[in-house]
mmCIF file of N, CA and C in Angstrom:
data_model
loop_
_atom_site.group_PDB
_atom_site.id
_atom_site.type_symbol
_atom_site.label_atom_id
_atom_site.label_comp_id
_atom_site.label_asym_id
_atom_site.label_seq_id
_atom_site.Cartn_x
_atom_site.Cartn_y
_atom_site.Cartn_z
ATOM 1 N N MET A 149 25.392 -0.223 1.919
ATOM 2 C CA MET A 149 25.477 -1.667 2.045
ATOM 3 C C MET A 149 24.075 -2.253 1.919
ATOM 4 N N LYS A 150 23.978 -3.355 1.224
ATOM 5 C CA LYS A 150 22.703 -4.059 1.062
ATOM 6 C C LYS A 150 22.630 -5.166 2.117
ATOM 7 N N LEU A 151 21.573 -5.111 2.933
ATOM 8 C CA LEU A 151 21.408 -6.061 4.027
ATOM 9 C C LEU A 151 20.137 -6.877 3.859
ATOM 10 N N SER A 152 20.184 -8.102 4.322
ATOM 11 C CA SER A 152 18.982 -8.922 4.514
ATOM 12 C C SER A 152 18.935 -9.280 5.989
ATOM 13 N N ILE A 153 17.735 -9.399 6.505
ATOM 14 C CA ILE A 153 17.513 -9.659 7.923
ATOM 15 C C ILE A 153 16.724 -10.950 8.056
ATOM 16 N N GLN A 154 17.137 -11.803 8.984
ATOM 17 C CA GLN A 154 16.389 -13.018 9.306
ATOM 18 C C GLN A 154 15.960 -12.921 10.766
ATOM 19 N N VAL A 155 14.662 -13.087 11.026
ATOM 20 C CA VAL A 155 14.103 -13.006 12.377
ATOM 21 C C VAL A 155 13.577 -14.388 12.750
ATOM 22 N N ASN A 156 14.178 -14.996 13.781
ATOM 23 C CA ASN A 156 13.833 -16.373 14.166
ATOM 24 C C ASN A 156 13.019 -16.480 15.448
ATOM 25 N N GLU A 157 12.725 -15.368 16.100
ATOM 26 C CA GLU A 157 12.012 -15.411 17.380
ATOM 27 C C GLU A 157 10.738 -14.586 17.309
ATOM 28 N N GLY A 158 9.758 -14.990 18.095
ATOM 29 C CA GLY A 158 8.482 -14.300 18.146
ATOM 30 C C GLY A 158 8.580 -12.941 18.816
ATOM 31 N N PRO A 159 7.493 -12.179 18.755
ATOM 32 C CA PRO A 159 7.548 -10.787 19.182
ATOM 33 C C PRO A 159 7.575 -10.546 20.685
ATOM 34 N N TYR A 160 7.160 -11.478 21.501
ATOM 35 C CA TYR A 160 7.037 -11.178 22.926
ATOM 36 C C TYR A 160 7.750 -12.152 23.847
ATOM 37 N N GLN A 161 8.373 -13.184 23.307
ATOM 38 C CA GLN A 161 9.066 -14.125 24.185
ATOM 39 C C GLN A 161 10.583 -13.979 24.132
ATOM 40 N N HIS A 162 11.076 -13.076 23.305
ATOM 41 C CA HIS A 162 12.524 -12.970 23.117
ATOM 42 C C HIS A 162 12.854 -11.570 22.620
ATOM 43 N N GLN A 163 14.002 -11.053 22.979
ATOM 44 C CA GLN A 163 14.435 -9.717 22.564
ATOM 45 C C GLN A 163 14.769 -9.641 21.079
ATOM 46 N N ALA A 164 15.002 -10.779 20.448
ATOM 47 C CA ALA A 164 15.461 -10.793 19.056
ATOM 48 C C ALA A 164 14.527 -10.049 18.108
ATOM 49 N N ALA A 165 13.226 -10.169 18.296
ATOM 50 C CA ALA A 165 12.281 -9.505 17.395
ATOM 51 C C ALA A 165 12.406 -7.987 17.491
ATOM 52 N N ASP A 166 12.503 -7.482 18.712
ATOM 53 C CA ASP A 166 12.668 -6.037 18.901
ATOM 54 C C ASP A 166 14.016 -5.567 18.364
ATOM 55 N N SER A 167 15.054 -6.348 18.614
ATOM 56 C CA SER A 167 16.392 -5.990 18.127
ATOM 57 C C SER A 167 16.426 -5.949 16.606
ATOM 58 N N ALA A 168 15.777 -6.912 15.964
ATOM 59 C CA ALA A 168 15.727 -6.944 14.497
ATOM 60 C C ALA A 168 15.017 -5.705 13.962
ATOM 61 N N TYR A 169 13.908 -5.349 14.589
ATOM 62 C CA TYR A 169 13.169 -4.154 14.160
ATOM 63 C C TYR A 169 14.031 -2.902 14.330
ATOM 64 N N GLN A 170 14.637 -2.736 15.506
ATOM 65 C CA GLN A 170 15.440 -1.545 15.778
ATOM 66 C C GLN A 170 16.661 -1.488 14.845
ATOM 67 N N PHE A 171 17.291 -2.638 14.599
ATOM 68 C CA PHE A 171 18.432 -2.697 13.686
ATOM 69 C C PHE A 171 18.014 -2.286 12.275
ATOM 70 N N THR A 172 16.897 -2.824 11.809
ATOM 71 C CA THR A 172 16.407 -2.516 10.463
ATOM 72 C C THR A 172 16.100 -1.034 10.335
ATOM 73 N N LYS A 173 15.434 -0.487 11.320
ATOM 74 C CA LYS A 173 15.078 0.933 11.310
ATOM 75 C C LYS A 173 16.347 1.798 11.298
ATOM 76 N N ALA A 174 17.319 1.448 12.122
ATOM 77 C CA ALA A 174 18.577 2.209 12.180
ATOM 78 C C ALA A 174 19.359 2.094 10.880
ATOM 79 N N ALA A 175 19.399 0.896 10.295
ATOM 80 C CA ALA A 175 20.115 0.699 9.035
ATOM 81 C C ALA A 175 19.500 1.553 7.925
ATOM 82 N N LEU A 176 18.182 1.590 7.870
ATOM 83 C CA LEU A 176 17.510 2.423 6.871
ATOM 84 C C LEU A 176 17.812 3.898 7.093
ATOM 85 N N ALA A 177 17.813 4.321 8.349
ATOM 86 C CA ALA A 177 18.097 5.719 8.673
ATOM 87 C C ALA A 177 19.514 6.117 8.267
ATOM 88 N N LYS A 178 20.427 5.160 8.277
ATOM 89 C CA LYS A 178 21.817 5.418 7.883
ATOM 90 C C LYS A 178 22.037 5.281 6.378
ATOM 91 N N GLY A 179 20.969 5.001 5.629
ATOM 92 C CA GLY A 179 21.075 4.934 4.183
ATOM 93 C C GLY A 179 21.366 3.567 3.600
ATOM 94 N N HIS A 180 21.359 2.539 4.438
ATOM 95 C CA HIS A 180 21.573 1.191 3.927
ATOM 96 C C HIS A 180 20.303 0.674 3.262
ATOM 97 N N GLU A 181 20.466 -0.238 2.333
ATOM 98 C CA GLU A 181 19.335 -0.872 1.658
ATOM 99 C C GLU A 181 19.010 -2.175 2.370
ATOM 100 N N ILE A 182 17.726 -2.401 2.610
ATOM 101 C CA ILE A 182 17.275 -3.686 3.161
ATOM 102 C C ILE A 182 16.658 -4.461 2.001
ATOM 103 N N PHE A 183 17.336 -5.523 1.595
ATOM 104 C CA PHE A 183 16.838 -6.323 0.481
ATOM 105 C C PHE A 183 15.581 -7.085 0.880
ATOM 106 N N ARG A 184 15.614 -7.704 2.067
ATOM 107 C CA ARG A 184 14.465 -8.499 2.502
ATOM 108 C C ARG A 184 14.573 -8.745 4.002
ATOM 109 N N VAL A 185 13.418 -8.836 4.648
ATOM 110 C CA VAL A 185 13.344 -9.312 6.031
ATOM 111 C C VAL A 185 12.590 -10.634 5.967
ATOM 112 N N PHE A 186 13.245 -11.699 6.425
ATOM 113 C CA PHE A 186 12.657 -13.044 6.358
ATOM 114 C C PHE A 186 12.356 -13.522 7.779
ATOM 115 N N PHE A 187 11.103 -13.869 8.018
ATOM 116 C CA PHE A 187 10.654 -14.356 9.321
ATOM 117 C C PHE A 187 10.563 -15.871 9.270
ATOM 118 N N TYR A 188 11.274 -16.523 10.197
ATOM 119 C CA TYR A 188 11.430 -17.973 10.157
ATOM 120 C C TYR A 188 11.276 -18.528 11.572
ATOM 121 N N HIS A 189 11.044 -19.808 11.695
ATOM 122 C CA HIS A 189 10.806 -20.462 12.993
ATOM 123 C C HIS A 189 9.709 -19.687 13.741
ATOM 124 N N ASP A 190 9.887 -19.429 15.039
ATOM 125 C CA ASP A 190 8.874 -18.683 15.791
ATOM 126 C C ASP A 190 8.782 -17.225 15.368
ATOM 127 N N GLY A 191 9.741 -16.761 14.582
ATOM 128 C CA GLY A 191 9.697 -15.394 14.074
ATOM 129 C C GLY A 191 8.481 -15.106 13.215
ATOM 130 N N VAL A 192 7.862 -16.144 12.658
ATOM 131 C CA VAL A 192 6.664 -15.930 11.845
ATOM 132 C C VAL A 192 5.542 -15.302 12.667
ATOM 133 N N ASN A 193 5.587 -15.478 13.978
ATOM 134 C CA ASN A 193 4.537 -14.911 14.832
ATOM 135 C C ASN A 193 4.552 -13.383 14.853
ATOM 136 N N ASN A 194 5.609 -12.781 14.351
ATOM 137 C CA ASN A 194 5.641 -11.322 14.210
ATOM 138 C C ASN A 194 4.642 -10.843 13.167
ATOM 139 N N ALA A 195 4.156 -11.735 12.331
ATOM 140 C CA ALA A 195 3.309 -11.359 11.197
ATOM 141 C C ALA A 195 1.825 -11.591 11.425
ATOM 142 N N THR A 196 1.410 -11.993 12.609
ATOM 143 C CA THR A 196 -0.016 -12.221 12.823
ATOM 144 C C THR A 196 -0.759 -10.913 13.053
ATOM 145 N N ARG A 197 -1.877 -10.760 12.395
ATOM 146 C CA ARG A 197 -2.682 -9.557 12.578
ATOM 147 C C ARG A 197 -3.625 -9.687 13.769
ATOM 148 N N LEU A 198 -3.666 -10.855 14.391
ATOM 149 C CA LEU A 198 -4.610 -11.102 15.479
ATOM 150 C C LEU A 198 -4.019 -10.889 16.865
ATOM 151 N N GLY A 199 -2.739 -10.573 16.957
ATOM 152 C CA GLY A 199 -2.145 -10.289 18.256
ATOM 153 C C GLY A 199 -2.675 -8.976 18.817
ATOM 154 N N VAL A 200 -2.963 -8.966 20.113
ATOM 155 C CA VAL A 200 -3.481 -7.762 20.765
ATOM 156 C C VAL A 200 -2.678 -7.518 22.042
ATOM 157 N N PRO A 201 -1.530 -6.848 21.916
ATOM 158 C CA PRO A 201 -0.745 -6.562 23.115
ATOM 159 C C PRO A 201 -1.445 -5.512 23.976
ATOM 160 N N PRO A 202 -1.127 -5.459 25.266
ATOM 161 C CA PRO A 202 -1.712 -4.421 26.124
ATOM 162 C C PRO A 202 -1.402 -3.026 25.577
ATOM 163 N N LEU A 203 -2.253 -2.075 25.890
ATOM 164 C CA LEU A 203 -2.099 -0.718 25.367
ATOM 165 C C LEU A 203 -0.779 -0.065 25.757
ATOM 166 N N ASP A 204 -0.211 -0.462 26.898
ATOM 167 C CA ASP A 204 1.049 0.146 27.337
ATOM 168 C C ASP A 204 2.276 -0.625 26.840
ATOM 169 N N ASP A 205 2.074 -1.577 25.948
ATOM 170 C CA ASP A 205 3.165 -2.366 25.383
ATOM 171 C C ASP A 205 3.302 -2.027 23.911
ATOM 172 N N ARG A 206 4.450 -2.330 23.324
ATOM 173 C CA ARG A 206 4.639 -2.070 21.900
ATOM 174 C C ARG A 206 3.928 -3.154 21.092
ATOM 175 N N ASN A 207 3.484 -2.762 19.919
ATOM 176 C CA ASN A 207 2.837 -3.693 18.991
ATOM 177 C C ASN A 207 3.825 -3.921 17.853
ATOM 178 N N ILE A 208 4.657 -4.952 18.001
ATOM 179 C CA ILE A 208 5.753 -5.171 17.059
ATOM 180 C C ILE A 208 5.243 -5.440 15.643
ATOM 181 N N THR A 209 4.110 -6.102 15.511
ATOM 182 C CA THR A 209 3.551 -6.347 14.176
ATOM 183 C C THR A 209 3.191 -5.025 13.513
ATOM 184 N N GLN A 210 2.550 -4.154 14.249
ATOM 185 C CA GLN A 210 2.183 -2.841 13.717
ATOM 186 C C GLN A 210 3.429 -2.023 13.367
ATOM 187 N N LEU A 211 4.463 -2.123 14.192
ATOM 188 C CA LEU A 211 5.707 -1.405 13.907
ATOM 189 C C LEU A 211 6.332 -1.883 12.592
ATOM 190 N N TRP A 212 6.361 -3.204 12.381
ATOM 191 C CA TRP A 212 6.882 -3.747 11.115
ATOM 192 C C TRP A 212 6.031 -3.265 9.940
ATOM 193 N N THR A 213 4.708 -3.281 10.103
ATOM 194 C CA THR A 213 3.808 -2.847 9.029
ATOM 195 C C THR A 213 4.055 -1.382 8.692
ATOM 196 N N GLU A 214 4.206 -0.550 9.705
ATOM 197 C CA GLU A 214 4.466 0.869 9.470
ATOM 198 C C GLU A 214 5.802 1.066 8.754
ATOM 199 N N LEU A 215 6.822 0.325 9.179
ATOM 200 C CA LEU A 215 8.128 0.429 8.537
ATOM 201 C C LEU A 215 8.062 -0.052 7.089
ATOM 202 N N GLN A 216 7.290 -1.088 6.851
ATOM 203 C CA GLN A 216 7.113 -1.596 5.486
ATOM 204 C C GLN A 216 6.441 -0.535 4.620
ATOM 205 N N ASN A 217 5.432 0.124 5.151
ATOM 206 C CA ASN A 217 4.734 1.169 4.399
ATOM 207 C C ASN A 217 5.652 2.356 4.099
ATOM 208 N N GLU A 218 6.502 2.721 5.037
ATOM 209 C CA GLU A 218 7.401 3.868 4.865
ATOM 210 C C GLU A 218 8.520 3.575 3.872
ATOM 211 N N ASP A 219 9.054 2.356 3.909
ATOM 212 C CA ASP A 219 10.263 2.047 3.153
ATOM 213 C C ASP A 219 10.084 0.937 2.125
ATOM 214 N N ASP A 220 8.857 0.505 1.895
ATOM 215 C CA ASP A 220 8.563 -0.533 0.903
ATOM 216 C C ASP A 220 9.423 -1.779 1.119
ATOM 217 N N LEU A 221 9.487 -2.227 2.373
ATOM 218 C CA LEU A 221 10.270 -3.417 2.709
ATOM 219 C C LEU A 221 9.591 -4.677 2.195
ATOM 220 N N ASP A 222 10.392 -5.664 1.896
ATOM 221 C CA ASP A 222 9.895 -6.984 1.516
ATOM 222 C C ASP A 222 9.908 -7.850 2.782
ATOM 223 N N LEU A 223 8.750 -7.981 3.427
ATOM 224 C CA LEU A 223 8.612 -8.759 4.658
ATOM 225 C C LEU A 223 8.057 -10.135 4.294
ATOM 226 N N VAL A 224 8.910 -11.146 4.345
ATOM 227 C CA VAL A 224 8.542 -12.490 3.897
ATOM 228 C C VAL A 224 8.472 -13.432 5.089
ATOM 229 N N VAL A 225 7.402 -14.201 5.132
ATOM 230 C CA VAL A 225 7.163 -15.182 6.187
ATOM 231 C C VAL A 225 7.348 -16.572 5.589
ATOM 232 N N GLY A 226 8.217 -17.372 6.196
ATOM 233 C CA GLY A 226 8.461 -18.724 5.709
ATOM 234 C C GLY A 226 7.203 -19.578 5.793
ATOM 235 N N ILE A 227 6.819 -20.184 4.680
ATOM 236 C CA ILE A 227 5.528 -20.868 4.587
ATOM 237 C C ILE A 227 5.416 -22.085 5.506
ATOM 238 N N ALA A 228 6.417 -22.931 5.552
ATOM 239 C CA ALA A 228 6.311 -24.141 6.380
ATOM 240 C C ALA A 228 6.233 -23.776 7.855
ATOM 241 N N ALA A 229 7.083 -22.840 8.291
ATOM 242 C CA ALA A 229 7.047 -22.395 9.688
ATOM 243 C C ALA A 229 5.717 -21.728 10.000
ATOM 244 N N ALA A 230 5.187 -20.968 9.053
ATOM 245 C CA ALA A 230 3.905 -20.295 9.255
ATOM 246 C C ALA A 230 2.764 -21.302 9.377
ATOM 247 N N GLN A 231 2.721 -22.272 8.491
ATOM 248 C CA GLN A 231 1.652 -23.261 8.537
ATOM 249 C C GLN A 231 1.671 -24.044 9.845
ATOM 250 N N ARG A 232 2.861 -24.413 10.306
ATOM 251 C CA ARG A 232 2.967 -25.145 11.573
ATOM 252 C C ARG A 232 2.394 -24.355 12.741
ATOM 253 N N ARG A 233 2.445 -23.033 12.646
ATOM 254 C CA ARG A 233 2.007 -22.174 13.733
ATOM 255 C C ARG A 233 0.652 -21.536 13.465
ATOM 256 N N GLY A 234 -0.027 -21.988 12.413
ATOM 257 C CA GLY A 234 -1.377 -21.512 12.129
ATOM 258 C C GLY A 234 -1.450 -20.124 11.537
ATOM 259 N N LEU A 235 -0.402 -19.699 10.856
ATOM 260 C CA LEU A 235 -0.390 -18.381 10.229
ATOM 261 C C LEU A 235 -0.594 -18.563 8.734
ATOM 262 N N LEU A 236 -1.677 -17.996 8.210
ATOM 263 C CA LEU A 236 -2.041 -18.204 6.812
ATOM 264 C C LEU A 236 -2.440 -16.892 6.154
ATOM 265 N N ASP A 237 -2.047 -16.715 4.892
ATOM 266 C CA ASP A 237 -2.590 -15.607 4.115
ATOM 267 C C ASP A 237 -3.872 -16.091 3.441
ATOM 268 N N GLU A 238 -4.530 -15.231 2.707
ATOM 269 C CA GLU A 238 -5.825 -15.578 2.115
ATOM 270 C C GLU A 238 -5.718 -16.769 1.166
ATOM 271 N N ASP A 239 -4.710 -16.764 0.298
ATOM 272 C CA ASP A 239 -4.562 -17.857 -0.670
ATOM 273 C C ASP A 239 -4.284 -19.190 0.027
ATOM 274 N N GLU A 240 -3.403 -19.154 1.014
ATOM 275 C CA GLU A 240 -3.038 -20.390 1.711
ATOM 276 C C GLU A 240 -4.206 -20.913 2.546
ATOM 277 N N ALA A 241 -4.986 -20.024 3.120
ATOM 278 C CA ALA A 241 -6.171 -20.442 3.887
ATOM 279 C C ALA A 241 -7.156 -21.179 2.980
ATOM 280 N N LYS A 242 -7.379 -20.650 1.787
ATOM 281 C CA LYS A 242 -8.281 -21.308 0.838
ATOM 282 C C LYS A 242 -7.720 -22.663 0.424
ATOM 283 N N ARG A 243 -6.424 -22.696 0.127
ATOM 284 C CA ARG A 243 -5.782 -23.934 -0.317
ATOM 285 C C ARG A 243 -5.859 -25.021 0.760
ATOM 286 N N GLN A 244 -5.779 -24.618 2.014
ATOM 287 C CA GLN A 244 -5.817 -25.571 3.125
ATOM 288 C C GLN A 244 -7.234 -25.824 3.653
ATOM 289 N N GLY A 245 -8.245 -25.198 3.041
ATOM 290 C CA GLY A 245 -9.625 -25.402 3.457
ATOM 291 C C GLY A 245 -9.973 -24.724 4.768
ATOM 292 N N LYS A 246 -9.277 -23.658 5.094
ATOM 293 C CA LYS A 246 -9.558 -22.906 6.324
ATOM 294 C C LYS A 246 -10.473 -21.737 6.007
ATOM 295 N N ASP A 247 -11.228 -21.298 7.016
ATOM 296 C CA ASP A 247 -12.222 -20.250 6.783
ATOM 297 C C ASP A 247 -11.730 -18.842 7.113
ATOM 298 N N ALA A 248 -10.460 -18.692 7.441
ATOM 299 C CA ALA A 248 -9.944 -17.365 7.784
ATOM 300 C C ALA A 248 -8.443 -17.298 7.532
ATOM 301 N N ASN A 249 -7.942 -16.081 7.459
ATOM 302 C CA ASN A 249 -6.500 -15.851 7.355
ATOM 303 C C ASN A 249 -6.109 -14.880 8.460
ATOM 304 N N ASN A 250 -4.834 -14.821 8.762
ATOM 305 C CA ASN A 250 -4.420 -13.966 9.879
ATOM 306 C C ASN A 250 -3.077 -13.276 9.660
ATOM 307 N N ILE A 251 -2.690 -13.105 8.427
ATOM 308 C CA ILE A 251 -1.424 -12.423 8.170
ATOM 309 C C ILE A 251 -1.662 -10.911 8.143
ATOM 310 N N ALA A 252 -0.750 -10.189 8.753
ATOM 311 C CA ALA A 252 -0.878 -8.735 8.853
ATOM 312 C C ALA A 252 -0.541 -8.063 7.530
ATOM 313 N N GLU A 253 -1.035 -6.859 7.369
ATOM 314 C CA GLU A 253 -0.748 -6.047 6.196
ATOM 315 C C GLU A 253 0.760 -5.836 6.060
ATOM 316 N N GLY A 254 1.230 -5.949 4.847
ATOM 317 C CA GLY A 254 2.635 -5.691 4.570
ATOM 318 C C GLY A 254 3.512 -6.933 4.554
ATOM 319 N N PHE A 255 3.011 -8.037 5.089
ATOM 320 C CA PHE A 255 3.750 -9.295 5.102
ATOM 321 C C PHE A 255 3.249 -10.174 3.967
ATOM 322 N N ARG A 256 4.115 -11.063 3.493
ATOM 323 C CA ARG A 256 3.693 -12.053 2.507
ATOM 324 C C ARG A 256 4.329 -13.399 2.858
ATOM 325 N N ILE A 257 3.655 -14.461 2.474
ATOM 326 C CA ILE A 257 4.138 -15.818 2.744
ATOM 327 C C ILE A 257 4.807 -16.361 1.499
ATOM 328 N N SER A 258 5.972 -16.988 1.696
ATOM 329 C CA SER A 258 6.689 -17.594 0.582
ATOM 330 C C SER A 258 7.622 -18.673 1.120
ATOM 331 N N GLY A 259 8.347 -19.309 0.237
ATOM 332 C CA GLY A 259 9.193 -20.441 0.605
ATOM 333 C C GLY A 259 10.610 -20.046 0.983
ATOM 334 N N LEU A 260 11.384 -21.065 1.370
ATOM 335 C CA LEU A 260 12.766 -20.854 1.797
ATOM 336 C C LEU A 260 13.671 -20.330 0.688
ATOM 337 N N GLY A 261 13.250 -20.497 -0.542
ATOM 338 C CA GLY A 261 14.024 -19.936 -1.645
ATOM 339 C C GLY A 261 14.200 -18.436 -1.499
ATOM 340 N N GLN A 262 13.229 -17.775 -0.887
ATOM 341 C CA GLN A 262 13.319 -16.337 -0.654
ATOM 342 C C GLN A 262 14.428 -16.005 0.344
ATOM 343 N N LEU A 263 14.646 -16.889 1.328
ATOM 344 C CA LEU A 263 15.738 -16.694 2.278
ATOM 345 C C LEU A 263 17.086 -16.907 1.589
ATOM 346 N N ILE A 264 17.175 -17.941 0.762
ATOM 347 C CA ILE A 264 18.410 -18.207 0.017
ATOM 348 C C ILE A 264 18.741 -17.013 -0.877
ATOM 349 N N GLU A 265 17.748 -16.524 -1.604
ATOM 350 C CA GLU A 265 17.960 -15.364 -2.470
ATOM 351 C C GLU A 265 18.405 -14.145 -1.655
ATOM 352 N N ALA A 266 17.800 -13.958 -0.480
ATOM 353 C CA ALA A 266 18.173 -12.827 0.382
ATOM 354 C C ALA A 266 19.639 -12.904 0.768
ATOM 355 N N GLY A 267 20.107 -14.096 1.083
ATOM 356 C CA GLY A 267 21.508 -14.275 1.435
ATOM 357 C C GLY A 267 22.449 -14.042 0.267
ATOM 358 N N ILE A 268 22.021 -14.426 -0.914
ATOM 359 C CA ILE A 268 22.850 -14.258 -2.112
ATOM 360 C C ILE A 268 22.898 -12.794 -2.552
ATOM 361 N N GLN A 269 21.769 -12.127 -2.538
ATOM 362 C CA GLN A 269 21.676 -10.766 -3.065
ATOM 363 C C GLN A 269 22.267 -9.708 -2.136
ATOM 364 N N ALA A 270 22.269 -9.986 -0.838
ATOM 365 C CA ALA A 270 22.733 -8.986 0.134
ATOM 366 C C ALA A 270 24.240 -9.096 0.366
ATOM 367 N N ASP A 271 24.816 -7.986 0.812
ATOM 368 C CA ASP A 271 26.211 -8.011 1.249
ATOM 369 C C ASP A 271 26.346 -8.757 2.574
ATOM 370 N N ARG A 272 25.326 -8.653 3.402
ATOM 371 C CA ARG A 272 25.307 -9.326 4.710
ATOM 372 C C ARG A 272 23.906 -9.825 5.007
ATOM 373 N N LEU A 273 23.830 -11.019 5.583
ATOM 374 C CA LEU A 273 22.581 -11.552 6.125
ATOM 375 C C LEU A 273 22.746 -11.515 7.650
ATOM 376 N N VAL A 274 21.933 -10.715 8.306
ATOM 377 C CA VAL A 274 22.009 -10.538 9.743
ATOM 378 C C VAL A 274 20.869 -11.335 10.376
ATOM 379 N N VAL A 275 21.226 -12.256 11.277
ATOM 380 C CA VAL A 275 20.256 -13.174 11.879
ATOM 381 C C VAL A 275 20.005 -12.772 13.329
ATOM 382 N N PHE A 276 18.728 -12.694 13.703
ATOM 383 C CA PHE A 276 18.322 -12.391 15.064
ATOM 384 C C PHE A 276 17.584 -13.582 15.642
ATOM 385 N N GLY A 277 18.100 -14.125 16.732
ATOM 386 C CA GLY A 277 17.511 -15.290 17.389
ATOM 387 C C GLY A 277 18.182 -16.575 16.956
ATOM 388 N N ASP A 278 17.892 -17.615 17.703
ATOM 389 C CA ASP A 278 18.502 -18.935 17.446
ATOM 390 C C ASP A 278 17.973 -19.579 16.191
#
């Protein structure tokens, strides 16, 4: 089965981010295809490279990056939601006149069209969070 995942909650204020990661990992282990993981609303905060959780806590951004490296996942961050929350890739930082970027390795910023395509191309779009 071809799945797309939508993550609407940040990594540390809601269980949805962890559930989305665990679901994606389990689906891949069972042989399902993940067409795209789309981070939207506060879910874009899963993609910041500047988060520093305590050493005894999980680093959800690092976990997503590792999973992306292992399975060549398409991790897309919604651009409008990202900009509102100060999350920028190198190109967007330059375009907005900012002196730094903070998107983690393995993630990319794009528009809502990527979410629409994910819903069309997949057999199921599974949404985590409100």
